């Protein structure tokens, strides 16, 4: 909620493309950071069960993979706020009805679910820093598309692509 308020106020002041641009660049930087990481070694015990929440937080501190995963969740949270707040406003300004906007959000929800289900089906062995990097790159492309083009088609593409990217990052992280 705080991210939405900040995005709204900064968007009014600097233009509505700026939040998309900032989040797109942030996602691209995270994608590069993830691409450079080595895949962590996993023990049989780690594959079977997740760590308790407090233990997981201690493990993330000073661990690049955990830090990037946490950063990914933060970026995805802000991206969700940006897309859910600004895309409907911009689509309305472009002349789309609330019904049409709702349909495109539903398509985005389906993309989110399909990507998430695919990742779950592939299992933890398929989740690597490079897969995470690709998901962040998808987010970056979606958001930069909206920032640099800004038309209704670009916004709809950004909405659906960012939902797929968010589904991947949320499921992986």
GROMACS .gro file of N, CA and C in nm:
model
  519
    1UNK      N    1   0.081  -0.120   0.000
    1UNK     CA    2   0.000   0.000   0.000
    1UNK      C    3   0.085   0.126   0.000
    2UNK      N    4   0.195   0.121   0.073
    2UNK     CA    5   0.284   0.236   0.076
    2UNK      C    6   0.343   0.260  -0.063
    3UNK      N    7   0.381   0.151  -0.129
    3UNK     CA    8   0.438   0.164  -0.264
    3UNK      C    9   0.339   0.229  -0.358
    4UNK      N   10   0.212   0.193  -0.348
    4UNK     CA   11   0.112   0.252  -0.437
    4UNK      C   12   0.098   0.401  -0.412
    5UNK      N   13   0.099   0.442  -0.285
    5UNK     CA   14   0.087   0.584  -0.254
    5UNK      C   15   0.207   0.662  -0.307
    6UNK      N   16   0.327   0.607  -0.287
    6UNK     CA   17   0.448   0.674  -0.335
    6UNK      C   18   0.447   0.681  -0.487
    7UNK      N   19   0.412   0.570  -0.551
    7UNK     CA   20   0.408   0.566  -0.697
    7UNK      C   21   0.308   0.668  -0.750
    8UNK      N   22   0.193   0.676  -0.688
    8UNK     CA   23   0.089   0.769  -0.731
    8UNK      C   24   0.140   0.914  -0.723
    9UNK      N   25   0.198   0.951  -0.610
    9UNK     CA   26   0.245   1.088  -0.592
    9UNK      C   27   0.362   1.120  -0.686
   10UNK      N   28   0.456   1.028  -0.700
   10UNK     CA   29   0.570   1.050  -0.790
   10UNK      C   30   0.522   1.050  -0.935
   11UNK      N   31   0.425   0.967  -0.965
   11UNK     CA   32   0.370   0.962  -1.100
   11UNK      C   33   0.301   1.091  -1.138
   12UNK      N   34   0.229   1.150  -1.043
   12UNK     CA   35   0.165   1.279  -1.069
   12UNK      C   36   0.269   1.387  -1.095
   13UNK      N   37   0.379   1.380  -1.020
   13UNK     CA   38   0.481   1.485  -1.030
   13UNK      C   39   0.571   1.468  -1.153
   14UNK      N   40   0.618   1.346  -1.178
   14UNK     CA   41   0.716   1.323  -1.284
   14UNK      C   42   0.658   1.263  -1.412
   15UNK      N   43   0.534   1.217  -1.406
   15UNK     CA   44   0.472   1.151  -1.521
   15UNK      C   45   0.450   1.005  -1.491
   16UNK      N   46   0.345   0.949  -1.547
   16UNK     CA   47   0.308   0.812  -1.513
   16UNK      C   48   0.402   0.707  -1.571
   17UNK      N   49   0.486   0.744  -1.666
   17UNK     CA   50   0.581   0.647  -1.721
   17UNK      C   51   0.698   0.622  -1.627
   18UNK      N   52   0.727   0.716  -1.538
   18UNK     CA   53   0.845   0.704  -1.452
   18UNK      C   54   0.841   0.581  -1.361
   19UNK      N   55   0.728   0.551  -1.294
   19UNK     CA   56   0.729   0.429  -1.211
   19UNK      C   57   0.755   0.302  -1.292
   20UNK      N   58   0.700   0.295  -1.413
   20UNK     CA   59   0.727   0.180  -1.499
   20UNK      C   60   0.875   0.173  -1.535
   21UNK      N   61   0.932   0.287  -1.566
   21UNK     CA   62   1.073   0.294  -1.603
   21UNK      C   63   1.162   0.252  -1.485
   22UNK      N   64   1.135   0.304  -1.366
   22UNK     CA   65   1.216   0.270  -1.250
   22UNK      C   66   1.207   0.122  -1.215
   23UNK      N   67   1.086   0.067  -1.218
   23UNK     CA   68   1.071  -0.074  -1.185
   23UNK      C   69   1.129  -0.163  -1.296
   24UNK      N   70   1.119  -0.119  -1.421
   24UNK     CA   71   1.179  -0.194  -1.531
   24UNK      C   72   1.329  -0.200  -1.520
   25UNK      N   73   1.391  -0.087  -1.489
   25UNK     CA   74   1.536  -0.083  -1.472
   25UNK      C   75   1.577  -0.166  -1.351
   26UNK      N   76   1.502  -0.156  -1.240
   26UNK     CA   77   1.532  -0.236  -1.121
   26UNK      C   78   1.525  -0.384  -1.152
   27UNK      N   79   1.424  -0.424  -1.227
   27UNK     CA   80   1.410  -0.566  -1.264
   27UNK      C   81   1.525  -0.610  -1.353
   28UNK      N   82   1.568  -0.524  -1.444
   28UNK     CA   83   1.680  -0.558  -1.533
   28UNK      C   84   1.809  -0.573  -1.454
   29UNK      N   85   1.833  -0.484  -1.359
   29UNK     CA   86   1.954  -0.493  -1.275
   29UNK      C   87   1.952  -0.623  -1.194
   30UNK      N   88   1.836  -0.657  -1.138
   30UNK     CA   89   1.825  -0.781  -1.062
   30UNK      C   90   1.847  -0.902  -1.153
   31UNK      N   91   1.797  -0.895  -1.276
   31UNK     CA   92   1.817  -1.006  -1.372
   31UNK      C   93   1.966  -1.028  -1.397
   32UNK      N   94   2.040  -0.920  -1.414
   32UNK     CA   95   2.185  -0.932  -1.436
   32UNK      C   96   2.253  -0.991  -1.313
   33UNK      N   97   2.213  -0.945  -1.194
   33UNK     CA   98   2.271  -0.997  -1.070
   33UNK      C   99   2.243  -1.147  -1.056
   34UNK      N  100   2.122  -1.187  -1.085
   34UNK     CA  101   2.086  -1.329  -1.074
   34UNK      C  102   2.161  -1.414  -1.177
   35UNK      N  103   2.179  -1.359  -1.296
   35UNK     CA  104   2.247  -1.434  -1.403
   35UNK      C  105   2.390  -1.468  -1.364
   36UNK      N  106   2.453  -1.383  -1.285
   36UNK     CA  107   2.593  -1.403  -1.248
   36UNK      C  108   2.611  -1.498  -1.130
   37UNK      N  109   2.503  -1.534  -1.061
   37UNK     CA  110   2.514  -1.620  -0.944
   37UNK      C  111   2.537  -1.765  -0.984
   38UNK      N  112   2.609  -1.835  -0.900
   38UNK     CA  113   2.625  -1.980  -0.917
   38UNK      C  114   2.507  -2.048  -0.851
   39UNK      N  115   2.471  -2.165  -0.903
   39UNK     CA  116   2.362  -2.240  -0.841
   39UNK      C  117   2.411  -2.294  -0.708
   40UNK      N  118   2.332  -2.273  -0.601
   40UNK     CA  119   2.376  -2.323  -0.470
   40UNK      C  120   2.367  -2.475  -0.463
   41UNK      N  121   2.457  -2.532  -0.386
   41UNK     CA  122   2.452  -2.676  -0.362
   41UNK      C  123   2.335  -2.704  -0.268
   42UNK      N  124   2.259  -2.807  -0.298
   42UNK     CA  125   2.145  -2.843  -0.213
   42UNK      C  126   2.168  -2.981  -0.154
   43UNK      N  127   2.147  -2.990  -0.025
   43UNK     CA  128   2.154  -3.120   0.039
   43UNK      C  129   2.019  -3.188   0.026
   44UNK      N  130   2.016  -3.316   0.051
   44UNK     CA  131   1.890  -3.391   0.044
   44UNK      C  132   1.790  -3.334   0.143
   45UNK      N  133   1.834  -3.295   0.261
   45UNK     CA  134   1.745  -3.240   0.364
   45UNK      C  135   1.683  -3.109   0.318
   46UNK      N  136   1.762  -3.023   0.253
   46UNK     CA  137   1.710  -2.895   0.204
   46UNK      C  138   1.605  -2.916   0.096
   47UNK      N  139   1.619  -3.021   0.018
   47UNK     CA  140   1.523  -3.047  -0.088
   47UNK      C  141   1.389  -3.093  -0.032
   48UNK      N  142   1.391  -3.155   0.084
   48UNK     CA  143   1.269  -3.212   0.141
   48UNK      C  144   1.180  -3.109   0.207
   49UNK      N  145   1.237  -3.019   0.284
   49UNK     CA  146   1.150  -2.926   0.357
   49UNK      C  147   1.213  -2.788   0.365
   50UNK      N  148   1.129  -2.684   0.364
   50UNK     CA  149   1.180  -2.547   0.374
   50UNK      C  150   1.221  -2.516   0.518
   51UNK      N  151   1.307  -2.417   0.532
   51UNK     CA  152   1.350  -2.375   0.665
   51UNK      C  153   1.238  -2.299   0.734
   52UNK      N  154   1.239  -2.298   0.866
   52UNK     CA  155   1.144  -2.218   0.942
   52UNK      C  156   1.168  -2.071   0.908
   53UNK      N  157   1.064  -1.986   0.917
   53UNK     CA  158   1.078  -1.847   0.875
   53UNK      C  159   1.195  -1.772   0.939
   54UNK      N  160   1.213  -1.782   1.069
   54UNK     CA  161   1.323  -1.709   1.134
   54UNK      C  162   1.459  -1.764   1.092
   55UNK      N  163   1.468  -1.896   1.079
   55UNK     CA  164   1.593  -1.956   1.032
   55UNK      C  165   1.622  -1.913   0.889
   56UNK      N  166   1.517  -1.905   0.807
   56UNK     CA  167   1.534  -1.862   0.668
   56UNK      C  168   1.587  -1.720   0.661
   57UNK      N  169   1.537  -1.632   0.747
   57UNK     CA  170   1.588  -1.493   0.748
   57UNK      C  171   1.735  -1.488   0.786
   58UNK      N  172   1.776  -1.570   0.882
   58UNK     CA  173   1.917  -1.573   0.921
   58UNK      C  174   2.004  -1.627   0.806
   59UNK      N  175   1.950  -1.724   0.731
   59UNK     CA  176   2.025  -1.782   0.620
   59UNK      C  177   2.044  -1.682   0.506
   60UNK      N  178   1.945  -1.595   0.486
   60UNK     CA  179   1.951  -1.498   0.375
   60UNK      C  180   2.060  -1.394   0.399
   61UNK      N  181   2.078  -1.356   0.525
   61UNK     CA  182   2.176  -1.253   0.557
   61UNK      C  183   2.315  -1.298   0.512
   62UNK      N  184   2.374  -1.222   0.422
   62UNK     CA  185   2.508  -1.252   0.373
   62UNK      C  186   2.513  -1.360   0.266
   63UNK      N  187   2.400  -1.401   0.214
   63UNK     CA  188   2.394  -1.507   0.112
   63UNK      C  189   2.334  -1.448  -0.014
   64UNK      N  190   2.409  -1.447  -0.122
   64UNK     CA  191   2.369  -1.375  -0.244
   64UNK      C  192   2.239  -1.427  -0.304
   65UNK      N  193   2.221  -1.558  -0.311
   65UNK     CA  194   2.099  -1.612  -0.369
   65UNK      C  195   1.977  -1.572  -0.287
   66UNK      N  196   1.987  -1.582  -0.158
   66UNK     CA  197   1.875  -1.543  -0.071
   66UNK      C  198   1.847  -1.395  -0.078
   67UNK      N  199   1.953  -1.315  -0.084
   67UNK     CA  200   1.935  -1.170  -0.093
   67UNK      C  201   1.865  -1.133  -0.223
   68UNK      N  202   1.908  -1.193  -0.335
   68UNK     CA  203   1.845  -1.163  -0.464
   68UNK      C  204   1.699  -1.210  -0.466
   69UNK      N  205   1.672  -1.325  -0.403
   69UNK     CA  206   1.534  -1.372  -0.395
   69UNK      C  207   1.446  -1.277  -0.316
   70UNK      N  208   1.499  -1.229  -0.205
   70UNK     CA  209   1.424  -1.133  -0.123
   70UNK      C  210   1.403  -1.002  -0.199
   71UNK      N  211   1.507  -0.955  -0.265
   71UNK     CA  212   1.495  -0.834  -0.346
   71UNK      C  213   1.393  -0.854  -0.457
   72UNK      N  214   1.393  -0.972  -0.517
   72UNK     CA  215   1.293  -1.003  -0.620
   72UNK      C  216   1.151  -0.993  -0.568
   73UNK      N  217   1.127  -1.043  -0.447
   73UNK     CA  218   0.993  -1.035  -0.388
   73UNK      C  219   0.953  -0.890  -0.363
   74UNK      N  220   1.048  -0.808  -0.320
   74UNK     CA  221   1.019  -0.666  -0.296
   74UNK      C  222   0.985  -0.598  -0.428
   75UNK      N  223   1.065  -0.622  -0.531
   75UNK     CA  224   1.039  -0.561  -0.662
   75UNK      C  225   0.904  -0.606  -0.716
   76UNK      N  226   0.873  -0.735  -0.703
   76UNK     CA  227   0.745  -0.786  -0.752
   76UNK      C  228   0.629  -0.721  -0.678
   77UNK      N  229   0.644  -0.698  -0.549
   77UNK     CA  230   0.539  -0.631  -0.473
   77UNK      C  231   0.514  -0.490  -0.523
   78UNK      N  232   0.621  -0.418  -0.550
   78UNK     CA  233   0.607  -0.282  -0.602
   78UNK      C  234   0.551  -0.285  -0.744
   79UNK      N  235   0.598  -0.380  -0.825
   79UNK     CA  236   0.547  -0.393  -0.962
   79UNK      C  237   0.396  -0.420  -0.961
   80UNK      N  238   0.352  -0.506  -0.870
   80UNK     CA  239   0.209  -0.534  -0.860
   80UNK      C  240   0.132  -0.406  -0.827
   81UNK      N  241   0.185  -0.327  -0.736
   81UNK     CA  242   0.121  -0.200  -0.702
   81UNK      C  243   0.117  -0.104  -0.820
   82UNK      N  244   0.228  -0.096  -0.892
   82UNK     CA  245   0.235  -0.007  -1.008
   82UNK      C  246   0.135  -0.049  -1.114
   83UNK      N  247   0.135  -0.178  -1.147
   83UNK     CA  248   0.046  -0.223  -1.255
   83UNK      C  249  -0.100  -0.216  -1.214
   84UNK      N  250  -0.131  -0.252  -1.091
   84UNK     CA  251  -0.271  -0.253  -1.048
   84UNK      C  252  -0.326  -0.113  -1.026
   85UNK      N  253  -0.241  -0.017  -1.003
   85UNK     CA  254  -0.287   0.120  -0.984
   85UNK      C  255  -0.284   0.200  -1.113
   86UNK      N  256  -0.173   0.196  -1.183
   86UNK     CA  257  -0.155   0.286  -1.296
   86UNK      C  258  -0.209   0.233  -1.429
   87UNK      N  259  -0.203   0.103  -1.452
   87UNK     CA  260  -0.250   0.050  -1.580
   87UNK      C  261  -0.399   0.078  -1.601
   88UNK      N  262  -0.486   0.051  -1.503
   88UNK     CA  263  -0.627   0.082  -1.527
   88UNK      C  264  -0.652   0.230  -1.555
   89UNK      N  265  -0.579   0.317  -1.486
   89UNK     CA  266  -0.595   0.461  -1.510
   89UNK      C  267  -0.552   0.498  -1.652
   90UNK      N  268  -0.440   0.443  -1.696
   90UNK     CA  269  -0.392   0.475  -1.829
   90UNK      C  270  -0.479   0.412  -1.937
   91UNK      N  271  -0.531   0.293  -1.912
   91UNK     CA  272  -0.622   0.232  -2.009
   91UNK      C  273  -0.753   0.310  -2.018
   92UNK      N  274  -0.798   0.361  -1.906
   92UNK     CA  275  -0.918   0.445  -1.906
   92UNK      C  276  -0.892   0.572  -1.988
   93UNK      N  277  -0.776   0.633  -1.967
   93UNK     CA  278  -0.740   0.753  -2.044
   93UNK      C  279  -0.729   0.722  -2.194
   94UNK      N  280  -0.692   0.596  -2.228
   94UNK     CA  281  -0.681   0.556  -2.367
   94UNK      C  282  -0.816   0.521  -2.429
   95UNK      N  283  -0.923   0.527  -2.348
   95UNK     CA  284  -1.057   0.504  -2.400
   95UNK      C  285  -1.113   0.364  -2.379
   96UNK      N  286  -1.042   0.277  -2.307
   96UNK     CA  287  -1.094   0.143  -2.281
   96UNK      C  288  -1.194   0.146  -2.166
   97UNK      N  289  -1.297   0.065  -2.178
   97UNK     CA  290  -1.400   0.058  -2.075
   97UNK      C  291  -1.348  -0.021  -1.955
   98UNK      N  292  -1.421  -0.011  -1.845
   98UNK     CA  293  -1.385  -0.088  -1.726
   98UNK      C  294  -1.398  -0.237  -1.754
   99UNK      N  295  -1.495  -0.277  -1.835
   99UNK     CA  296  -1.513  -0.418  -1.869
   99UNK      C  297  -1.393  -0.471  -1.946
  100UNK      N  298  -1.348  -0.395  -2.044
  100UNK     CA  299  -1.231  -0.438  -2.123
  100UNK      C  300  -1.108  -0.447  -2.034
  101UNK      N  301  -1.090  -0.350  -1.947
  101UNK     CA  302  -0.976  -0.352  -1.855
  101UNK      C  303  -0.983  -0.475  -1.766
  102UNK      N  304  -1.102  -0.508  -1.718
  102UNK     CA  305  -1.120  -0.627  -1.634
  102UNK      C  306  -1.085  -0.755  -1.709
  103UNK      N  307  -1.120  -0.760  -1.836
  103UNK     CA  308  -1.086  -0.879  -1.916
  103UNK      C  309  -0.935  -0.893  -1.927
  104UNK      N  310  -0.865  -0.783  -1.949
  104UNK     CA  311  -0.719  -0.791  -1.961
  104UNK      C  312  -0.653  -0.827  -1.828
  105UNK      N  313  -0.710  -0.782  -1.717
  105UNK     CA  314  -0.659  -0.823  -1.586
  105UNK      C  315  -0.682  -0.973  -1.566
  106UNK      N  316  -0.796  -1.024  -1.614
  106UNK     CA  317  -0.824  -1.168  -1.604
  106UNK      C  318  -0.724  -1.248  -1.686
  107UNK      N  319  -0.690  -1.199  -1.806
  107UNK     CA  320  -0.588  -1.266  -1.888
  107UNK      C  321  -0.454  -1.267  -1.815
  108UNK      N  322  -0.422  -1.155  -1.751
  108UNK     CA  323  -0.299  -1.149  -1.671
  108UNK      C  324  -0.302  -1.249  -1.556
  109UNK      N  325  -0.417  -1.264  -1.491
  109UNK     CA  326  -0.429  -1.361  -1.381
  109UNK      C  327  -0.408  -1.503  -1.433
  110UNK      N  328  -0.462  -1.533  -1.549
  110UNK     CA  329  -0.443  -1.665  -1.608
  110UNK      C  330  -0.295  -1.687  -1.639
  111UNK      N  331  -0.229  -1.587  -1.693
  111UNK     CA  332  -0.085  -1.598  -1.722
  111UNK      C  333  -0.007  -1.624  -1.593
  112UNK      N  334  -0.041  -1.553  -1.487
  112UNK     CA  335   0.025  -1.570  -1.357
  112UNK      C  336   0.010  -1.715  -1.310
  113UNK      N  337  -0.113  -1.765  -1.314
  113UNK     CA  338  -0.141  -1.900  -1.265
  113UNK      C  339  -0.071  -2.006  -1.350
  114UNK      N  340  -0.075  -1.991  -1.482
  114UNK     CA  341  -0.011  -2.088  -1.570
  114UNK      C  342   0.140  -2.095  -1.548
  115UNK      N  343   0.204  -1.979  -1.536
  115UNK     CA  344   0.349  -1.976  -1.514
  115UNK      C  345   0.382  -2.036  -1.378
  116UNK      N  346   0.306  -1.998  -1.277
  116UNK     CA  347   0.330  -2.051  -1.142
  116UNK      C  348   0.311  -2.202  -1.138
  117UNK      N  349   0.205  -2.251  -1.199
  117UNK     CA  350   0.178  -2.395  -1.201
  117UNK      C  351   0.287  -2.471  -1.276
  118UNK      N  352   0.336  -2.412  -1.384
  118UNK     CA  353   0.443  -2.477  -1.461
  118UNK      C  354   0.570  -2.489  -1.377
  119UNK      N  355   0.603  -2.385  -1.305
  119UNK     CA  356   0.724  -2.388  -1.221
  119UNK      C  357   0.709  -2.490  -1.109
  120UNK      N  358   0.592  -2.495  -1.048
  120UNK     CA  359   0.568  -2.594  -0.943
  120UNK      C  360   0.579  -2.735  -0.999
  121UNK      N  361   0.524  -2.755  -1.117
  121UNK     CA  362   0.528  -2.888  -1.180
  121UNK      C  363   0.672  -2.929  -1.211
  122UNK      N  364   0.756  -2.834  -1.255
  122UNK     CA  365   0.896  -2.866  -1.286
  122UNK      C  366   0.975  -2.904  -1.161
  123UNK      N  367   0.936  -2.851  -1.047
  123UNK     CA  368   1.001  -2.886  -0.921
  123UNK      C  369   1.120  -2.799  -0.889
  124UNK      N  370   1.169  -2.815  -0.768
  124UNK     CA  371   1.277  -2.729  -0.719
  124UNK      C  372   1.409  -2.748  -0.794
  125UNK      N  373   1.428  -2.864  -0.854
  125UNK     CA  374   1.551  -2.888  -0.929
  125UNK      C  375   1.563  -2.800  -1.052
  126UNK      N  376   1.450  -2.754  -1.104
  126UNK     CA  377   1.451  -2.670  -1.225
  126UNK      C  378   1.468  -2.522  -1.191
  127UNK      N  379   1.461  -2.488  -1.064
  127UNK     CA  380   1.471  -2.348  -1.025
  127UNK      C  381   1.617  -2.313  -1.001
  128UNK      N  382   1.670  -2.231  -1.090
  128UNK     CA  383   1.809  -2.189  -1.081
  128UNK      C  384   1.814  -2.036  -1.083
  129UNK      N  385   1.928  -1.979  -1.045
  129UNK     CA  386   1.939  -1.833  -1.057
  129UNK      C  387   1.914  -1.783  -1.199
  130UNK      N  388   1.949  -1.861  -1.300
  130UNK     CA  389   1.926  -1.817  -1.439
  130UNK      C  390   1.778  -1.817  -1.473
  131UNK      N  391   1.702  -1.911  -1.420
  131UNK     CA  392   1.557  -1.910  -1.442
  131UNK      C  393   1.498  -1.786  -1.374
  132UNK      N  394   1.545  -1.756  -1.255
  132UNK     CA  395   1.501  -1.635  -1.185
  132UNK      C  396   1.539  -1.510  -1.264
  133UNK      N  397   1.658  -1.511  -1.322
  133UNK     CA  398   1.703  -1.397  -1.402
  133UNK      C  399   1.611  -1.378  -1.522
  134UNK      N  400   1.573  -1.487  -1.587
  134UNK     CA  401   1.483  -1.478  -1.701
  134UNK      C  402   1.348  -1.419  -1.658
  135UNK      N  403   1.297  -1.460  -1.543
  135UNK     CA  404   1.170  -1.406  -1.493
  135UNK      C  405   1.181  -1.255  -1.468
  136UNK      N  406   1.292  -1.212  -1.409
  136UNK     CA  407   1.312  -1.068  -1.386
  136UNK      C  408   1.330  -0.993  -1.516
  137UNK      N  409   1.393  -1.055  -1.613
  137UNK     CA  410   1.408  -0.994  -1.745
  137UNK      C  411   1.272  -0.977  -1.811
  138UNK      N  412   1.186  -1.075  -1.796
  138UNK     CA  413   1.049  -1.065  -1.849
  138UNK      C  414   0.976  -0.947  -1.784
  139UNK      N  415   0.992  -0.931  -1.654
  139UNK     CA  416   0.934  -0.815  -1.586
  139UNK      C  417   0.990  -0.685  -1.642
  140UNK      N  418   1.121  -0.680  -1.660
  140UNK     CA  419   1.185  -0.559  -1.711
  140UNK      C  420   1.132  -0.523  -1.849
  141UNK      N  421   1.124  -0.621  -1.938
  141UNK     CA  422   1.074  -0.596  -2.074
  141UNK      C  423   0.931  -0.544  -2.069
  142UNK      N  424   0.848  -0.607  -1.988
  142UNK     CA  425   0.708  -0.566  -1.977
  142UNK      C  426   0.696  -0.422  -1.930
  143UNK      N  427   0.769  -0.388  -1.827
  143UNK     CA  428   0.758  -0.254  -1.769
  143UNK      C  429   0.821  -0.147  -1.858
  144UNK      N  430   0.933  -0.181  -1.920
  144UNK     CA  431   0.996  -0.084  -2.010
  144UNK      C  432   0.911  -0.062  -2.135
  145UNK      N  433   0.840  -0.165  -2.178
  145UNK     CA  434   0.746  -0.152  -2.289
  145UNK      C  435   0.640  -0.047  -2.255
  146UNK      N  436   0.584  -0.057  -2.135
  146UNK     CA  437   0.482   0.040  -2.092
  146UNK      C  438   0.542   0.179  -2.076
  147UNK      N  439   0.664   0.187  -2.024
  147UNK     CA  440   0.726   0.318  -1.999
  147UNK      C  441   0.763   0.388  -2.129
  148UNK      N  442   0.816   0.313  -2.225
  148UNK     CA  443   0.868   0.375  -2.345
  148UNK      C  444   0.763   0.394  -2.455
  149UNK      N  445   0.660   0.310  -2.455
  149UNK     CA  446   0.557   0.322  -2.559
  149UNK      C  447   0.434   0.390  -2.504
  150UNK      N  448   0.377   0.335  -2.398
  150UNK     CA  449   0.266   0.397  -2.327
  150UNK      C  450   0.129   0.384  -2.391
  151UNK      N  451   0.117   0.332  -2.512
  151UNK     CA  452  -0.013   0.316  -2.575
  151UNK      C  453  -0.090   0.201  -2.512
  152UNK      N  454  -0.218   0.188  -2.549
  152UNK     CA  455  -0.304   0.087  -2.490
  152UNK      C  456  -0.250  -0.054  -2.514
  153UNK      N  457  -0.203  -0.082  -2.635
  153UNK     CA  458  -0.151  -0.217  -2.665
  153UNK      C  459  -0.027  -0.246  -2.580
  154UNK      N  460   0.061  -0.148  -2.566
  154UNK     CA  461   0.180  -0.166  -2.483
  154UNK      C  462   0.142  -0.188  -2.337
  155UNK      N  463   0.041  -0.116  -2.289
  155UNK     CA  464  -0.002  -0.132  -2.150
  155UNK      C  465  -0.064  -0.269  -2.127
  156UNK      N  466  -0.142  -0.317  -2.223
  156UNK     CA  467  -0.202  -0.450  -2.211
  156UNK      C  468  -0.092  -0.556  -2.213
  157UNK      N  469   0.004  -0.541  -2.305
  157UNK     CA  470   0.118  -0.633  -2.309
  157UNK      C  471   0.195  -0.631  -2.178
  158UNK      N  472   0.217  -0.511  -2.126
  158UNK     CA  473   0.289  -0.498  -1.999
  158UNK      C  474   0.213  -0.565  -1.885
  159UNK      N  475   0.082  -0.549  -1.885
  159UNK     CA  476  -0.001  -0.609  -1.781
  159UNK      C  477   0.010  -0.761  -1.783
  160UNK      N  478  -0.003  -0.820  -1.899
  160UNK     CA  479   0.000  -0.967  -1.910
  160UNK      C  480   0.142  -1.020  -1.888
  161UNK      N  481   0.242  -0.959  -1.952
  161UNK     CA  482   0.381  -1.005  -1.934
  161UNK      C  483   0.429  -0.988  -1.791
  162UNK      N  484   0.392  -0.876  -1.728
  162UNK     CA  485   0.436  -0.856  -1.590
  162UNK      C  486   0.368  -0.955  -1.497
  163UNK      N  487   0.243  -0.993  -1.527
  163UNK     CA  488   0.176  -1.094  -1.446
  163UNK      C  489   0.250  -1.228  -1.457
  164UNK      N  490   0.293  -1.263  -1.577
  164UNK     CA  491   0.370  -1.387  -1.595
  164UNK      C  492   0.502  -1.378  -1.520
  165UNK      N  493   0.571  -1.266  -1.531
  165UNK     CA  494   0.697  -1.248  -1.458
  165UNK      C  495   0.678  -1.251  -1.308
  166UNK      N  496   0.572  -1.186  -1.259
  166UNK     CA  497   0.544  -1.188  -1.115
  166UNK      C  498   0.512  -1.330  -1.068
  167UNK      N  499   0.437  -1.404  -1.151
  167UNK     CA  500   0.406  -1.542  -1.115
  167UNK      C  501   0.532  -1.626  -1.100
  168UNK      N  502   0.627  -1.605  -1.190
  168UNK     CA  503   0.752  -1.679  -1.184
  168UNK      C  504   0.834  -1.640  -1.061
  169UNK      N  505   0.854  -1.511  -1.041
  169UNK     CA  506   0.937  -1.465  -0.929
  169UNK      C  507   0.873  -1.503  -0.796
  170UNK      N  508   0.743  -1.485  -0.781
  170UNK     CA  509   0.677  -1.521  -0.655
  170UNK      C  510   0.687  -1.670  -0.628
  171UNK      N  511   0.672  -1.752  -0.729
  171UNK     CA  512   0.677  -1.897  -0.709
  171UNK      C  513   0.819  -1.944  -0.679
  172UNK      N  514   0.916  -1.887  -0.749
  172UNK     CA  515   1.056  -1.926  -0.730
  172UNK      C  516   1.107  -1.880  -0.594
  173UNK      N  517   1.075  -1.756  -0.558
  173UNK     CA  518   1.127  -1.701  -0.434
  173UNK      C  519   1.056  -1.758  -0.315
   0.00000   0.00000   0.00000
